[in-house]
Short mmCIF file of C-alpha atoms in Angstrom, two decimals:
data_model
loop_
_atom_site.label_atom_id
_atom_site.label_comp_id
_atom_site.label_asym_id
_atom_site.label_seq_id
_atom_site.Cartn_x
_atom_site.Cartn_y
_atom_site.Cartn_z
CA MET A 1 -28.58 44.48 -31.49
CA ARG A 2 -30.57 40.61 -31.84
CA ASN A 3 -29.40 40.03 -34.88
CA ARG A 4 -25.36 40.73 -34.30
CA LEU A 5 -26.46 38.44 -30.74
CA ASP A 6 -27.64 35.65 -32.71
CA ARG A 7 -24.90 35.88 -34.99
CA GLN A 8 -22.19 35.57 -32.16
CA LEU A 9 -24.41 32.75 -30.60
CA SER A 10 -24.79 30.87 -33.59
CA GLN A 11 -20.88 31.23 -34.14
CA LEU A 12 -20.44 29.60 -30.20
CA ASN A 13 -22.69 27.15 -31.27
CA ARG A 14 -20.37 26.05 -34.30
CA GLU A 15 -17.25 26.35 -31.44
CA LEU A 16 -18.67 24.05 -29.05
CA ILE A 17 -19.50 21.64 -31.66
CA THR A 18 -15.45 21.96 -33.13
CA MET A 19 -14.56 21.34 -29.21
CA GLY A 20 -16.68 18.56 -28.85
CA SER A 21 -15.31 17.32 -32.35
CA MET A 22 -11.34 17.89 -30.68
CA CYS A 23 -12.64 15.84 -27.67
CA GLU A 24 -14.19 12.77 -29.67
CA GLU A 25 -10.79 12.29 -31.63
CA VAL A 26 -8.76 12.50 -28.36
CA ILE A 27 -11.00 9.11 -27.25
CA SER A 28 -10.85 7.59 -30.04
CA LEU A 29 -6.84 7.71 -30.02
CA ALA A 30 -6.57 6.69 -27.24
CA ALA A 31 -8.95 3.90 -27.43
CA SER A 32 -6.90 2.83 -30.41
CA ALA A 33 -3.91 3.28 -29.33
CA LEU A 34 -4.62 1.41 -26.34
CA VAL A 35 -6.75 -1.55 -28.55
CA ASN A 36 -3.57 -1.59 -30.87
CA GLY A 37 -0.78 -1.72 -28.47
CA ASP A 38 0.60 1.80 -30.70
CA LEU A 39 2.05 4.36 -28.95
CA SER A 40 2.91 6.44 -32.39
CA ILE A 41 -0.95 6.98 -31.95
CA ALA A 42 -1.35 7.61 -28.06
CA ARG A 43 1.76 10.29 -28.53
CA ARG A 44 -1.22 12.31 -30.75
CA VAL A 45 -3.41 12.66 -28.06
CA ALA A 46 -1.11 15.31 -26.12
CA PRO A 47 -0.88 18.19 -29.15
CA LEU A 48 -4.36 17.58 -29.66
CA GLU A 49 -5.18 18.07 -25.62
CA ARG A 50 -3.27 21.32 -25.60
CA ASP A 51 -5.41 22.58 -28.73
CA ILE A 52 -8.81 21.49 -26.47
CA ASP A 53 -7.61 23.79 -24.00
CA GLN A 54 -6.61 26.66 -26.53
CA LYS A 55 -10.14 25.61 -27.62
CA GLU A 56 -11.46 26.63 -23.98
CA ARG A 57 -9.70 30.12 -24.06
CA ASP A 58 -11.32 30.77 -27.23
CA ILE A 59 -14.96 30.07 -26.34
CA GLU A 60 -14.57 31.69 -22.46
CA ALA A 61 -13.29 34.89 -24.63
CA LEU A 62 -16.49 34.79 -26.91
CA CYS A 63 -18.90 34.04 -24.30
CA LEU A 64 -17.28 36.93 -22.14
CA LYS A 65 -17.56 39.27 -24.85
CA LEU A 66 -21.33 38.09 -25.37
CA LEU A 67 -22.08 38.74 -21.96
CA LEU A 68 -20.15 42.16 -21.91
CA GLN A 69 -20.84 43.94 -25.33
CA GLN A 70 -24.92 42.25 -25.57
CA GLN A 71 -28.30 42.58 -23.89
CA PRO A 72 -28.92 38.68 -23.58
CA VAL A 73 -32.13 38.13 -22.15
CA ALA A 74 -33.10 35.12 -19.97
CA HIS A 75 -33.08 31.87 -22.08
CA ASP A 76 -29.73 33.60 -23.59
CA LEU A 77 -27.86 34.03 -20.45
CA ARG A 78 -28.40 30.10 -20.03
CA GLN A 79 -27.34 29.52 -22.75
CA ILE A 80 -24.36 31.00 -22.49
CA SER A 81 -23.80 30.35 -18.58
CA ALA A 82 -23.93 26.88 -19.84
CA ALA A 83 -21.66 26.69 -22.27
CA LEU A 84 -18.81 27.98 -20.00
CA LYS A 85 -19.99 24.99 -17.46
CA MET A 86 -19.34 22.98 -20.78
CA ILE A 87 -16.27 23.91 -21.91
CA THR A 88 -14.58 22.99 -18.32
CA ASP A 89 -15.88 19.29 -18.32
CA MET A 90 -14.79 19.34 -21.97
CA GLU A 91 -11.34 20.50 -21.03
CA ARG A 92 -11.07 18.00 -18.56
CA ILE A 93 -11.98 14.96 -20.83
CA GLY A 94 -9.20 16.06 -22.97
CA ASP A 95 -6.89 16.12 -19.75
CA GLN A 96 -8.46 12.52 -19.14
CA ALA A 97 -7.18 10.83 -22.75
CA ALA A 98 -3.88 12.25 -22.42
CA ASP A 99 -4.04 10.77 -18.82
CA ILE A 100 -4.93 7.62 -20.82
CA ALA A 101 -2.50 7.85 -23.83
CA GLU A 102 0.97 8.40 -20.84
CA ILE A 103 -0.15 5.14 -19.34
CA ILE A 104 -0.48 3.21 -22.30
CA GLU A 105 3.29 3.72 -22.82
CA PHE A 106 3.57 0.79 -20.13
CA VAL A 107 0.58 -1.06 -21.48
CA SER A 108 1.25 -1.48 -25.19
CA ALA A 109 3.46 -3.89 -25.24
CA ARG A 110 0.70 -6.14 -23.73
CA GLN A 111 -3.22 -7.14 -25.43
CA SER A 112 -5.65 -8.63 -24.02
CA GLU A 113 -9.04 -9.60 -24.31
CA GLN A 114 -9.48 -7.00 -21.35
CA CYS A 115 -9.72 -3.88 -24.36
CA ARG A 116 -12.68 -5.08 -25.62
CA HIS A 117 -15.00 -3.67 -22.93
CA ILE A 118 -12.63 -0.95 -22.24
CA GLY A 119 -12.66 -0.27 -26.07
CA GLY A 120 -16.93 -0.65 -25.53
CA MET A 121 -16.36 2.02 -22.80
CA ALA A 122 -14.30 4.80 -25.06
CA ASP A 123 -16.62 4.54 -28.08
CA ALA A 124 -19.82 4.51 -25.46
CA THR A 125 -18.34 7.77 -24.15
CA MET A 126 -17.43 9.15 -27.21
CA ARG A 127 -20.74 8.65 -28.00
CA MET A 128 -21.91 10.69 -25.15
CA VAL A 129 -19.88 13.51 -25.53
CA THR A 130 -20.75 13.76 -29.50
CA GLU A 131 -24.81 13.47 -28.12
CA SER A 132 -24.39 16.00 -25.46
CA VAL A 133 -23.29 19.20 -27.75
CA ASP A 134 -25.93 18.26 -30.36
CA ALA A 135 -28.47 18.25 -28.13
CA TYR A 136 -27.31 21.69 -26.50
CA VAL A 137 -26.87 23.22 -30.60
CA LYS A 138 -30.74 21.59 -30.97
CA ARG A 139 -31.85 22.48 -27.52
CA ASP A 140 -32.97 18.61 -27.37
CA LEU A 141 -33.75 17.77 -23.76
CA GLU A 142 -35.00 13.99 -24.89
CA LEU A 143 -31.54 13.91 -26.47
CA ALA A 144 -29.79 15.68 -22.82
CA ARG A 145 -31.87 12.83 -20.88
CA LYS A 146 -30.56 10.21 -23.11
CA VAL A 147 -27.11 10.32 -22.51
CA ILE A 148 -27.73 10.77 -18.94
CA ALA A 149 -29.53 7.56 -18.77
CA ASP A 150 -26.35 6.36 -21.29
CA ASP A 151 -23.75 6.62 -18.38
CA ASP A 152 -25.18 3.33 -16.42
CA ALA A 153 -24.08 1.27 -19.66
CA VAL A 154 -20.51 2.57 -19.09
CA ASP A 155 -20.95 2.12 -15.69
CA ASP A 156 -21.98 -1.29 -16.17
CA LEU A 157 -18.65 -2.34 -18.65
CA PHE A 158 -16.51 -0.50 -15.59
CA LEU A 159 -17.80 -3.12 -13.56
CA LYS A 160 -17.08 -6.66 -15.97
CA VAL A 161 -13.20 -4.78 -16.74
CA LYS A 162 -12.77 -4.68 -12.78
CA GLY A 163 -13.78 -8.65 -12.75
CA GLU A 164 -12.09 -9.78 -15.19
CA LEU A 165 -8.87 -8.03 -13.93
CA ILE A 166 -9.55 -9.44 -10.70
CA ASP A 167 -9.55 -12.90 -12.08
CA ILE A 168 -6.59 -11.95 -14.27
CA VAL A 169 -4.96 -11.09 -10.45
CA ALA A 170 -6.19 -14.26 -8.70
CA ARG A 171 -4.57 -16.65 -11.57
CA ASN A 172 -1.57 -14.76 -11.70
CA PRO A 173 -0.59 -12.80 -8.67
CA GLU A 174 2.68 -11.15 -11.07
CA GLU A 175 0.25 -9.50 -13.94
CA GLY A 176 -1.26 -7.54 -10.68
CA GLU A 177 1.06 -4.33 -11.96
CA TYR A 178 -0.76 -4.83 -15.40
CA ALA A 179 -3.69 -5.40 -14.23
CA LEU A 180 -3.85 -1.81 -12.34
CA ASP A 181 -3.17 -0.02 -15.56
CA LEU A 182 -5.59 -1.28 -17.12
CA LEU A 183 -7.80 -0.76 -14.22
CA MET A 184 -6.43 3.21 -14.24
CA ILE A 185 -7.21 3.89 -17.97
CA ALA A 186 -11.13 2.13 -17.18
CA LYS A 187 -11.43 4.79 -14.42
CA TYR A 188 -10.27 7.27 -16.63
CA PHE A 189 -13.38 6.77 -19.24
CA GLU A 190 -15.40 6.12 -16.15
CA ARG A 191 -14.70 9.72 -15.53
CA ILE A 192 -15.29 10.73 -19.20
CA GLY A 193 -18.66 9.45 -18.94
CA ASP A 194 -19.20 11.67 -15.90
CA HIS A 195 -18.18 14.11 -17.57
CA ALA A 196 -20.39 13.75 -20.56
CA VAL A 197 -23.35 13.22 -18.48
CA ASN A 198 -22.43 17.37 -16.98
CA LEU A 199 -22.32 18.28 -20.62
CA ALA A 200 -25.87 16.94 -21.12
CA GLU A 201 -27.22 18.43 -17.33
CA TRP A 202 -25.99 21.95 -18.23
CA VAL A 203 -27.77 21.29 -21.23
CA VAL A 204 -30.93 20.60 -19.46
CA PHE A 205 -30.19 23.85 -17.25
CA SER A 206 -29.70 26.18 -20.78
CA VAL A 207 -33.14 24.82 -22.13
CA THR A 208 -35.24 24.67 -18.51
CA GLY A 209 -33.34 26.78 -15.97
CA ALA A 210 -33.71 24.21 -13.99
CA HIS A 211 -30.20 22.09 -12.98
CA VAL A 212 -30.17 18.64 -11.57
CA GLY A 213 -27.30 16.57 -10.67
CA GLY A 214 -23.92 17.31 -9.18
CA GLU A 215 -20.66 18.16 -11.41
CA ALA A 216 -17.84 15.36 -11.47
#
């Protein structure tokens, strides 16, 4: 019985890694579409976001199967419970990447240096998502806590983007709508960072049984 449970828990880890990779890809696509002004890249996000939704349902079914058919002990229950919470945040990451892709339709013809810092936000949030899933699989508290701390860098980049956009509007009031679109994109990346923090906090819970912080 224990061997079967261990095999299914290993499958759960693999599925979470796959879902995390899909989230990483949608973030990367959204950032690339913005920086390159390429709508064809942006339009690849929606189908992948639907795949993320399906993966969430698949993992949820696996978790329920583990709970109903196996006899998980306390640390197994924490691992399964954390996975159920994590897939909710990963699904929201997919939603927000899709929201970014939709906005890009309005800014695709415009490229500016502000995208550099938004691109930095995308890189940081991709790394946070990847490391939070790695921390879950490896039960690595140090890595999970690093992800939580890394959110400060994303927040700092958001403030830089906001300041630059305020300067643009001050110099060229007609750029207001464009600046607002970029600000919304930056805000979505900031929210993705918040969800990555949630992932890491659930990793801490899965290992220690203690959950600190709040869900974004």
